[in-house]
mmCIF file of C-alpha atoms and ligand atoms in Angstrom:
data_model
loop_
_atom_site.group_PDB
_atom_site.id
_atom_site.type_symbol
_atom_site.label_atom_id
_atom_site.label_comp_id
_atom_site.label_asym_id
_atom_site.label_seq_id
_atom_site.Cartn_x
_atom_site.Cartn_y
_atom_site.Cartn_z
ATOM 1 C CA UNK A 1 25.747 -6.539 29.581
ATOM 2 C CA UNK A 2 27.062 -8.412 26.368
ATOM 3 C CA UNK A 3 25.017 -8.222 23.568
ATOM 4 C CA UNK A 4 22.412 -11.326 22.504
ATOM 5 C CA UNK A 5 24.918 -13.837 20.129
ATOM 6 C CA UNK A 6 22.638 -13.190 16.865
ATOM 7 C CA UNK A 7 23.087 -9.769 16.850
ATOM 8 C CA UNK A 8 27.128 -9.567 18.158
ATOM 9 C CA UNK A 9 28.084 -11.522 15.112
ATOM 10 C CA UNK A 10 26.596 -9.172 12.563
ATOM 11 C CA UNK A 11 28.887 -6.016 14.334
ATOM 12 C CA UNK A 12 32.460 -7.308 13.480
ATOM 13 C CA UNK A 13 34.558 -10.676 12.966
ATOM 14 C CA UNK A 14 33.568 -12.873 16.012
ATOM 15 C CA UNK A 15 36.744 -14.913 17.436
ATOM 16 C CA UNK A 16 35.736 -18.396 18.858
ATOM 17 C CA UNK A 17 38.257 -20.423 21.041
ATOM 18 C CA UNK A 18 40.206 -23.387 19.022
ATOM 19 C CA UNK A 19 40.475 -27.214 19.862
ATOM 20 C CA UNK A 20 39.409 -28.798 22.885
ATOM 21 C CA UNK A 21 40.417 -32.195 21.582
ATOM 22 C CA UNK A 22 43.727 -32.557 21.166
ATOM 23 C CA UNK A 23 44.157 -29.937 24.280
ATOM 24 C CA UNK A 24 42.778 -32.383 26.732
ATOM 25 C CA UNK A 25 45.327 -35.040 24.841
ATOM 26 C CA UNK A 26 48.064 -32.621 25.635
ATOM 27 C CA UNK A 27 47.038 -32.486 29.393
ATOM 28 C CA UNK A 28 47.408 -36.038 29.855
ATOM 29 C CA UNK A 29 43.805 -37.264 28.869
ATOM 30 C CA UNK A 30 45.074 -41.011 27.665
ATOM 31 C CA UNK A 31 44.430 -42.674 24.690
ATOM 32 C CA UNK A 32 40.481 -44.439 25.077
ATOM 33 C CA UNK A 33 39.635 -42.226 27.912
ATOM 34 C CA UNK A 34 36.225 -40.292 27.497
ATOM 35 C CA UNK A 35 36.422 -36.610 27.101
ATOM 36 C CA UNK A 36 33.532 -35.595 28.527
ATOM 37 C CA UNK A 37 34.119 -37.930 31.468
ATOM 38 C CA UNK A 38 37.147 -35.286 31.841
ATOM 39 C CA UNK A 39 34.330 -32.293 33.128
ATOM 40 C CA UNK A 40 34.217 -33.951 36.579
ATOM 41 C CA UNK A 41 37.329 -36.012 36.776
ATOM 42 C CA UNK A 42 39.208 -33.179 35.881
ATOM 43 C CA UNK A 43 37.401 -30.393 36.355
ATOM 44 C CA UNK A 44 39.956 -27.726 36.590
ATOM 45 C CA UNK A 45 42.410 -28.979 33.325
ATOM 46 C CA UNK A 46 38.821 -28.031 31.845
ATOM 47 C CA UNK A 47 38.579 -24.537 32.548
ATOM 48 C CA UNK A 48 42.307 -24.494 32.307
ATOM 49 C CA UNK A 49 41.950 -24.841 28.658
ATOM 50 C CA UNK A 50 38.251 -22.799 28.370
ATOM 51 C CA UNK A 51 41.190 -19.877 30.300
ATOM 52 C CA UNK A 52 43.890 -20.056 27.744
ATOM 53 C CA UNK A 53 41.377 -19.154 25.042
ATOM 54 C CA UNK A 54 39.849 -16.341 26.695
ATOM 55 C CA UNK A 55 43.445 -14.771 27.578
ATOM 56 C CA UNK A 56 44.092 -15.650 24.016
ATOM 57 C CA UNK A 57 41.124 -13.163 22.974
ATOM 58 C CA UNK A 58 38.716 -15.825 22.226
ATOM 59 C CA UNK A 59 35.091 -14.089 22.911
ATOM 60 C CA UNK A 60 33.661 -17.602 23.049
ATOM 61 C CA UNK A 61 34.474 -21.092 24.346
ATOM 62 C CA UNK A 62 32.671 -24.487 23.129
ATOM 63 C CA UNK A 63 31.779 -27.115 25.854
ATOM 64 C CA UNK A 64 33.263 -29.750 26.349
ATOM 65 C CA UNK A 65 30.521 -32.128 24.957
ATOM 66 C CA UNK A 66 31.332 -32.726 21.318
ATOM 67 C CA UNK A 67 31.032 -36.419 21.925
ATOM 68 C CA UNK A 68 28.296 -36.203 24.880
ATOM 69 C CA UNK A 69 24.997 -37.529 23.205
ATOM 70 C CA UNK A 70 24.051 -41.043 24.969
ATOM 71 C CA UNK A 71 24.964 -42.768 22.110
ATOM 72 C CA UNK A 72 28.534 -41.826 22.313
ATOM 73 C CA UNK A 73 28.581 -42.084 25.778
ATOM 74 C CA UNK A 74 27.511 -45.459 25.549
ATOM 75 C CA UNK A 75 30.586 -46.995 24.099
ATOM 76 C CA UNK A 76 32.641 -45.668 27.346
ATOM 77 C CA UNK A 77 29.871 -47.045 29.757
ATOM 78 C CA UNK A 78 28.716 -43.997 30.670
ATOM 79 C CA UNK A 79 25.017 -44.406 28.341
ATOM 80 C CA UNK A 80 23.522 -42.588 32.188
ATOM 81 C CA UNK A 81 25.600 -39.853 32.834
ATOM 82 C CA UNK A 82 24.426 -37.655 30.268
ATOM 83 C CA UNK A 83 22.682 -35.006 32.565
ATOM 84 C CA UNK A 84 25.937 -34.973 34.645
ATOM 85 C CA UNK A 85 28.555 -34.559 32.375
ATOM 86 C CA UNK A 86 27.244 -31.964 30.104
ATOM 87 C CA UNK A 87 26.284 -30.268 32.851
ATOM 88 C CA UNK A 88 29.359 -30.160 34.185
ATOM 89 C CA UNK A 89 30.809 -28.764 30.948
ATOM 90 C CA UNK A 90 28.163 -25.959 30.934
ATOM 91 C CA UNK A 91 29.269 -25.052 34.519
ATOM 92 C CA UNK A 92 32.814 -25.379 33.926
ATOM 93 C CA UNK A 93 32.485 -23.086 30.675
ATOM 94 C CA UNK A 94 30.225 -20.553 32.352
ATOM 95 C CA UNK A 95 32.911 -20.044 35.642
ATOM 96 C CA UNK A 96 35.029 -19.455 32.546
ATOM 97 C CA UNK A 97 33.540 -16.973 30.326
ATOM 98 C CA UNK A 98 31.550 -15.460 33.059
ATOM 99 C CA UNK A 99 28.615 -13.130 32.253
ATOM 100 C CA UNK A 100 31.011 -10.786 29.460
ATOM 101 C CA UNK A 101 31.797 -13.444 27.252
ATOM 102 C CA UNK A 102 29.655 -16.364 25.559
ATOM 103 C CA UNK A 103 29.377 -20.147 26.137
ATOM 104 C CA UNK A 104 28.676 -22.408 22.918
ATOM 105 C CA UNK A 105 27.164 -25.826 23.888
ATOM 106 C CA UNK A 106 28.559 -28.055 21.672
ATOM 107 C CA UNK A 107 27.318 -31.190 19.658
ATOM 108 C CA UNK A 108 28.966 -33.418 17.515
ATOM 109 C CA UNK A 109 27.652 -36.303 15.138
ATOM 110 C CA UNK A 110 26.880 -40.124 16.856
ATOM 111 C CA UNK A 111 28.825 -42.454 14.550
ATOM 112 C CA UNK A 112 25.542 -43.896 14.092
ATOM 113 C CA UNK A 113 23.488 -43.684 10.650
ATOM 114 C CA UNK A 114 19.752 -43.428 9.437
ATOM 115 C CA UNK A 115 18.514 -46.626 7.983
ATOM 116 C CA UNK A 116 18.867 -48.199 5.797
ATOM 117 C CA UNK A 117 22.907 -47.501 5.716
ATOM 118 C CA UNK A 118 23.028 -47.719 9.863
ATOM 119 C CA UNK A 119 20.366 -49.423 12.115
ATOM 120 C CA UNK A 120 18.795 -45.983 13.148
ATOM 121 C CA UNK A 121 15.310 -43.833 12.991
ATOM 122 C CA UNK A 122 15.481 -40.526 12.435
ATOM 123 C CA UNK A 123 13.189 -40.244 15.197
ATOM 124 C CA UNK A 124 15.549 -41.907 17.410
ATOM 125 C CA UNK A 125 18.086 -39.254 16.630
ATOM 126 C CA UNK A 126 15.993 -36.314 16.969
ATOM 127 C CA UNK A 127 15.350 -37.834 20.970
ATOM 128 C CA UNK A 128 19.232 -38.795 21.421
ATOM 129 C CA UNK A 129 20.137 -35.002 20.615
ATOM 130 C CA UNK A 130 17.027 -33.572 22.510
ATOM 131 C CA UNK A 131 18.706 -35.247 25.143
ATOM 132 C CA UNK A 132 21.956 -34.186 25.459
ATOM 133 C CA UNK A 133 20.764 -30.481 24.201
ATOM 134 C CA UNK A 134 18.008 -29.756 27.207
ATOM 135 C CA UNK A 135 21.332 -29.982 29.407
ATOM 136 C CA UNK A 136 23.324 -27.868 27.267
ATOM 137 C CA UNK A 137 20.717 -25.241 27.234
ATOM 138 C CA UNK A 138 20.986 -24.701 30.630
ATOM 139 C CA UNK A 139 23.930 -22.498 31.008
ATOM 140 C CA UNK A 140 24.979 -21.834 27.064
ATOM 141 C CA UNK A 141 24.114 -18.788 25.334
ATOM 142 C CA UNK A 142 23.916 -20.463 21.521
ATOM 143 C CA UNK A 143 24.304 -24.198 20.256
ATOM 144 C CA UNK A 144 26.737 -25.386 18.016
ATOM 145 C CA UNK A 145 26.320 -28.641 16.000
ATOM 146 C CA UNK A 146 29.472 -29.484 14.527
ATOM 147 C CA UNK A 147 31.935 -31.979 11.763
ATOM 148 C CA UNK A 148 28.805 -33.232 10.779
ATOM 149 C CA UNK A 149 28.949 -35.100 7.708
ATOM 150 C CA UNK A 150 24.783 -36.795 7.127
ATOM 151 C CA UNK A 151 22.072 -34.361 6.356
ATOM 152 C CA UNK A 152 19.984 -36.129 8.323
ATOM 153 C CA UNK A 153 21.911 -35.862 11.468
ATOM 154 C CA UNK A 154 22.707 -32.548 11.532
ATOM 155 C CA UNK A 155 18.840 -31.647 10.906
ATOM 156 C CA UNK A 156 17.898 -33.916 13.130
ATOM 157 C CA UNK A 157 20.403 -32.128 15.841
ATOM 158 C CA UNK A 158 19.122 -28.504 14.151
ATOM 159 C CA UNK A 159 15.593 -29.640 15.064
ATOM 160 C CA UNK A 160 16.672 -30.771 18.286
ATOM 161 C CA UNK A 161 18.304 -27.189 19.349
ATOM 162 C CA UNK A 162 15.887 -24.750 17.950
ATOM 163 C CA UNK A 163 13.115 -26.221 20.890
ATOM 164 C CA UNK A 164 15.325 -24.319 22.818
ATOM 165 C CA UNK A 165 14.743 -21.075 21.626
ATOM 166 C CA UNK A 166 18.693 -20.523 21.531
ATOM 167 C CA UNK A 167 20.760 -19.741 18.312
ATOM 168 C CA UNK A 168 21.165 -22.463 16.790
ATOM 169 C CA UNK A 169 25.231 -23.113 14.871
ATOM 170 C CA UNK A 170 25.214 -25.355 12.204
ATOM 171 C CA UNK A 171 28.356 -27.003 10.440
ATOM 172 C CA UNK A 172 29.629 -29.733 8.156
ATOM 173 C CA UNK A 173 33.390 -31.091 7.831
ATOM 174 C CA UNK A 174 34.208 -31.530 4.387
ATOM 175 C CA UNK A 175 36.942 -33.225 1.767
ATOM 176 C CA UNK A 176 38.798 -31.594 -0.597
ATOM 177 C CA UNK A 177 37.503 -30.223 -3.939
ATOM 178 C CA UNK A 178 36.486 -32.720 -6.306
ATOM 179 C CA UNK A 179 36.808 -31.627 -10.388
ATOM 180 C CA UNK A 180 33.134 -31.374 -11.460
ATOM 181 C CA UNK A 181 32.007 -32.467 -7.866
ATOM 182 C CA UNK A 182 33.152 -30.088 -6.020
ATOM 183 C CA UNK A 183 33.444 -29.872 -2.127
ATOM 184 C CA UNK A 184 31.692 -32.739 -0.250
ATOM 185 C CA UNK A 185 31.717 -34.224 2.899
ATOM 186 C CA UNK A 186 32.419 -37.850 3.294
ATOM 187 C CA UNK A 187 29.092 -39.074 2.911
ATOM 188 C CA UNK A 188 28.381 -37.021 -0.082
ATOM 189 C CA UNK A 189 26.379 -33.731 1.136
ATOM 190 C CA UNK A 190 27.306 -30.787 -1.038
ATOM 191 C CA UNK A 191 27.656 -27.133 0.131
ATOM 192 C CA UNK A 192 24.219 -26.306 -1.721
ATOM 193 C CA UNK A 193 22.490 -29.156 -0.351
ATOM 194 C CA UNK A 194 23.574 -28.620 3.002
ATOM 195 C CA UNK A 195 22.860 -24.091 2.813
ATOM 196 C CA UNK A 196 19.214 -25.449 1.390
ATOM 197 C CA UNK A 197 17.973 -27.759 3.889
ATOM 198 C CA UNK A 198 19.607 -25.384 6.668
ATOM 199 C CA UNK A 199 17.867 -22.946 5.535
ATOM 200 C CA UNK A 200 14.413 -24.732 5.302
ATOM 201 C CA UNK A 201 15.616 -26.080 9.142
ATOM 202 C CA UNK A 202 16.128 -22.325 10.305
ATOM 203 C CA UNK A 203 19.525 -22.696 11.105
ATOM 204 C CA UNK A 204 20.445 -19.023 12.319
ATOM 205 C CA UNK A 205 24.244 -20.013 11.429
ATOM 206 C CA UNK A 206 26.114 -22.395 9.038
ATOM 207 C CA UNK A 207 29.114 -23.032 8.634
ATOM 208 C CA UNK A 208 32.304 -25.412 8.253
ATOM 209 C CA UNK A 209 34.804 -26.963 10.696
ATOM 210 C CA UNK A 210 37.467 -29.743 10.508
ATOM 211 C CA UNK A 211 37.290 -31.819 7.590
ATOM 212 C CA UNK A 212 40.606 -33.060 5.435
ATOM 213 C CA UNK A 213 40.535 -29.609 4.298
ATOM 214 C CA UNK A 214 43.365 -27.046 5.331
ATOM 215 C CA UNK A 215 41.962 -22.857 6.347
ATOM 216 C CA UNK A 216 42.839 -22.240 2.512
ATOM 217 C CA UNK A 217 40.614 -24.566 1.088
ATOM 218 C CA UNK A 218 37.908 -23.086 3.643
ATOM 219 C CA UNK A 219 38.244 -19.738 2.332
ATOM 220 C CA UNK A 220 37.035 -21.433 -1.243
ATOM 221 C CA UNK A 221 34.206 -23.710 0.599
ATOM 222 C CA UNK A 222 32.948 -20.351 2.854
ATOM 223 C CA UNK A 223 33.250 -18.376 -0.516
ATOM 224 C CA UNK A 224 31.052 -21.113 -2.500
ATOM 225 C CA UNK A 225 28.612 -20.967 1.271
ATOM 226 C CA UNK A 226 28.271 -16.838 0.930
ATOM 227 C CA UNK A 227 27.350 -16.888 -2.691
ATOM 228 C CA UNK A 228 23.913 -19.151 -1.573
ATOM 229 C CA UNK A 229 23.511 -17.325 1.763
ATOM 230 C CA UNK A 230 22.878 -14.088 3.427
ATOM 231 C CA UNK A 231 22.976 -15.961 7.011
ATOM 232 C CA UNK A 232 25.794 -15.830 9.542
ATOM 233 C CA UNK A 233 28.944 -18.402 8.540
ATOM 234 C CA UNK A 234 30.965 -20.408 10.802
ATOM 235 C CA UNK A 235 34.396 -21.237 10.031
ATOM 236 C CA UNK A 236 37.057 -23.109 12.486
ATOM 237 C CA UNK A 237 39.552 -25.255 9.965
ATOM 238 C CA UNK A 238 42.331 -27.814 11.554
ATOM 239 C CA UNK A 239 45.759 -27.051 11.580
ATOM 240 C CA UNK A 240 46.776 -28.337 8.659
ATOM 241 C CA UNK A 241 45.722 -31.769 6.979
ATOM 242 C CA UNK A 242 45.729 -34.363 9.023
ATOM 243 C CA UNK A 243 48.825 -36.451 8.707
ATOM 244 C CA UNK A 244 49.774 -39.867 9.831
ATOM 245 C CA UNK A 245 52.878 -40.155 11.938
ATOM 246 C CA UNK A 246 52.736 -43.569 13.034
ATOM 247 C CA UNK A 247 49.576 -44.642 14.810
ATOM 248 C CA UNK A 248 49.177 -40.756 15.529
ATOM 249 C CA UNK A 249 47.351 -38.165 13.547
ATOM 250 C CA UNK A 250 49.417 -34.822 14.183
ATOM 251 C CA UNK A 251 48.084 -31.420 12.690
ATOM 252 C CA UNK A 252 50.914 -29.258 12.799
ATOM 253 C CA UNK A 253 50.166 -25.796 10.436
ATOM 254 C CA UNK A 254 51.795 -22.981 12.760
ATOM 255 C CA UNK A 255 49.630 -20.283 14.012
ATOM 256 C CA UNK A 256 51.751 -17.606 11.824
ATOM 257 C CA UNK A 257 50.972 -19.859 8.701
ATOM 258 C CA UNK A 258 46.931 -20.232 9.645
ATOM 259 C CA UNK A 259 46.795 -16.374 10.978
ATOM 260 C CA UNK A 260 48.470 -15.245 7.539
ATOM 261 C CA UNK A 261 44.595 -16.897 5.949
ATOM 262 C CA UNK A 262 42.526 -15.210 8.281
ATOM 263 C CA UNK A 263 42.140 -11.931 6.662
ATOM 264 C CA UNK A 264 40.826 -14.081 3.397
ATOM 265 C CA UNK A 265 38.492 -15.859 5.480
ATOM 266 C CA UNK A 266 36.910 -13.208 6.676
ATOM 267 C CA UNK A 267 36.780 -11.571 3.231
ATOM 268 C CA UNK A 268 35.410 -14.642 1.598
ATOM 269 C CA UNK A 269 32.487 -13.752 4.273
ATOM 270 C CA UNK A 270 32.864 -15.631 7.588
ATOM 271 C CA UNK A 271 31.121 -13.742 10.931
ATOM 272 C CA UNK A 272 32.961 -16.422 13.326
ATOM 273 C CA UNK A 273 36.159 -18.064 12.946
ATOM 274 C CA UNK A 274 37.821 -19.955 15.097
ATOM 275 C CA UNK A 275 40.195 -23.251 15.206
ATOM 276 C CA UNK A 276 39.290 -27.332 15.059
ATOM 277 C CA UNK A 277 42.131 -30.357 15.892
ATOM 278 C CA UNK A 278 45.054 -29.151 16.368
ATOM 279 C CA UNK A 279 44.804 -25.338 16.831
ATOM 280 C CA UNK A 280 45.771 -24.268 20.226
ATOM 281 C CA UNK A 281 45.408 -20.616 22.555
ATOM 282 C CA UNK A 282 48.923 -19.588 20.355
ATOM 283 C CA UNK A 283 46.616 -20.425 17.427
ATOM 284 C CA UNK A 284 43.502 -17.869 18.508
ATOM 285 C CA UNK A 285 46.112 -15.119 19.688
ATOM 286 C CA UNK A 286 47.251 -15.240 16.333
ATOM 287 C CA UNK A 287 43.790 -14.614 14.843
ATOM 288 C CA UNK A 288 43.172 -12.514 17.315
ATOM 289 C CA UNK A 289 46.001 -9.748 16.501
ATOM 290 C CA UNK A 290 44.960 -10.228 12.303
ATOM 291 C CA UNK A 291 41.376 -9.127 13.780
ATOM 292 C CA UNK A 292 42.634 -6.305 15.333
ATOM 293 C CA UNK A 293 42.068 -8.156 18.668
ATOM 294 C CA UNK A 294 45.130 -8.657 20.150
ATOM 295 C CA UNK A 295 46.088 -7.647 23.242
ATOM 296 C CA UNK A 296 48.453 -4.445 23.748
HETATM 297 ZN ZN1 LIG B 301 38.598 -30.923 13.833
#
């Protein structure tokens, strides 16, 4: 029997898997297509993916629902089909990890904002995230809300988990360091405001993932998070900055180069690292082996 999440993370560095993202891209999922429509379409490219990270040594795999609230859903159509394809994405996970390793049910921000900057309540988002969570809960052994950039949402999504009674992941995706400003995300939220109101939301992790930020400026940001915070911190940085080639936006930092940063990260006093856009299984065994996780 594994041990509960909360209490695994304390022991020793906890590896999570890397991108699902730009994974499904790489296994043909097109340009406009929905990824979460991908968890019954394509069932088994799913838990091909969720595999590679578990050979790679990842002890955890995220579901395949970063973009599955109803309001994301929407814009593909598929507003009804919440229930089904976060479901799906718990089952497919679960088959995965099995009963020895865990399943994170993942949540990612709406694209929609709290009024008066966007046209919504913060009622409205509390019930959108409810939502999509009660499915997620089903099967996953934690929740992770992640690249969230409003304080509001990601409380609002906090709120939304903890009526589950499951661990509850929180993150924010942030710029780079800002003279006299120093790290925000893009609508502004610094790293104190966002340990505070975590704290006060009972987040029982909180962390930082993706971001224009490269795993060397998260070393600084997770630094800046551990001076404010005894909790559990969450770290999964891109592969690089994003860059523009073309129409495309490649992340292309090798897993030797991101690996060679792990050891700081860890130091600087994250309990669960793992990789965002771009990272792939290559990526996690390479984390894995600075752990001491590798495989012989
Ligand atoms: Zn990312």
């Amino acid at each position: 029997m594994k041990k509960p999440f909360l209490e695994r993370i304390k022991d020793a560095p906890f590896l999570c898997d890397g991108a699902m993202g730009t994974q499904l891209d790489a296994h043909g999922l097109e340009a406009g297509q929905c990824h979460e429509e991908w968890n019954v379409l394509q069932p088994e490219k799913v838990e091909q993916i969720h595999r590679a990270y578990i050979e790679a040594g990842a002890e955890a795999i995220l579901t395949n629902t970063f973009g599955g609230t109803r309001w994301c859903l929407e814009r593909y159509g598929f507003g009804g089909r919440v229930g089904e394809f976060n479901s799906a994405a718990v089952e497919r996970a679960r088959a995965v990890a099995g009963e020895e390793r865990y399943v994170l049910g993942d949540v990612g921000p709406t694209a929609e904002f709290v009024y008066p900057l966007g046209k919504r309540k913060e009622e409205e988002f509390l019930e959108v995230f409810r939502e999509q969570i009660s499915f997620l809960a089903e099967g996953a052994d934690a929740i992770a809300v992640q690249t969230m950039t409003a304080l509001e949402e990601l409380a609002a999504a906090v709120r939304a988990a903890k009526e589950t009674g499951l661990p509850v992941i929180a993150s924010m995706a942030f710029q780079p360091e800002v003279p006299g400003k120093g790290f925000r995300t893009i609508m502004g939220v610094a790293i104190e405001q966002m340990v505070r109101r975590l704290q006060e939301e009972g987040a029982d992790v909180i962390g930082t993932n993706c971001g224009t930020v490269d795993i060397a400026e998260m070393v600084e940001i997770v630094r800046q998070m551990r001076e404010l915070t005894a909790l559990p911190i969450f770290a999964e940085a891109n592969a690089g900055k994003p860059r523009l080639v073309g129409e495309r936006t490649v992340f292309d930092q090798t897993p030797e180069l991101m690996a060679e940063h792990v050891p700081a990260l860890v130091e600087a006093g994250a309990n669960i690292i793992g990789g965002c856009c771009g990272t792939t299984p290559e990526h996690i065994r390479a984390f894995a082996k600075r752990i001491g996780r590798g495989k012989k």
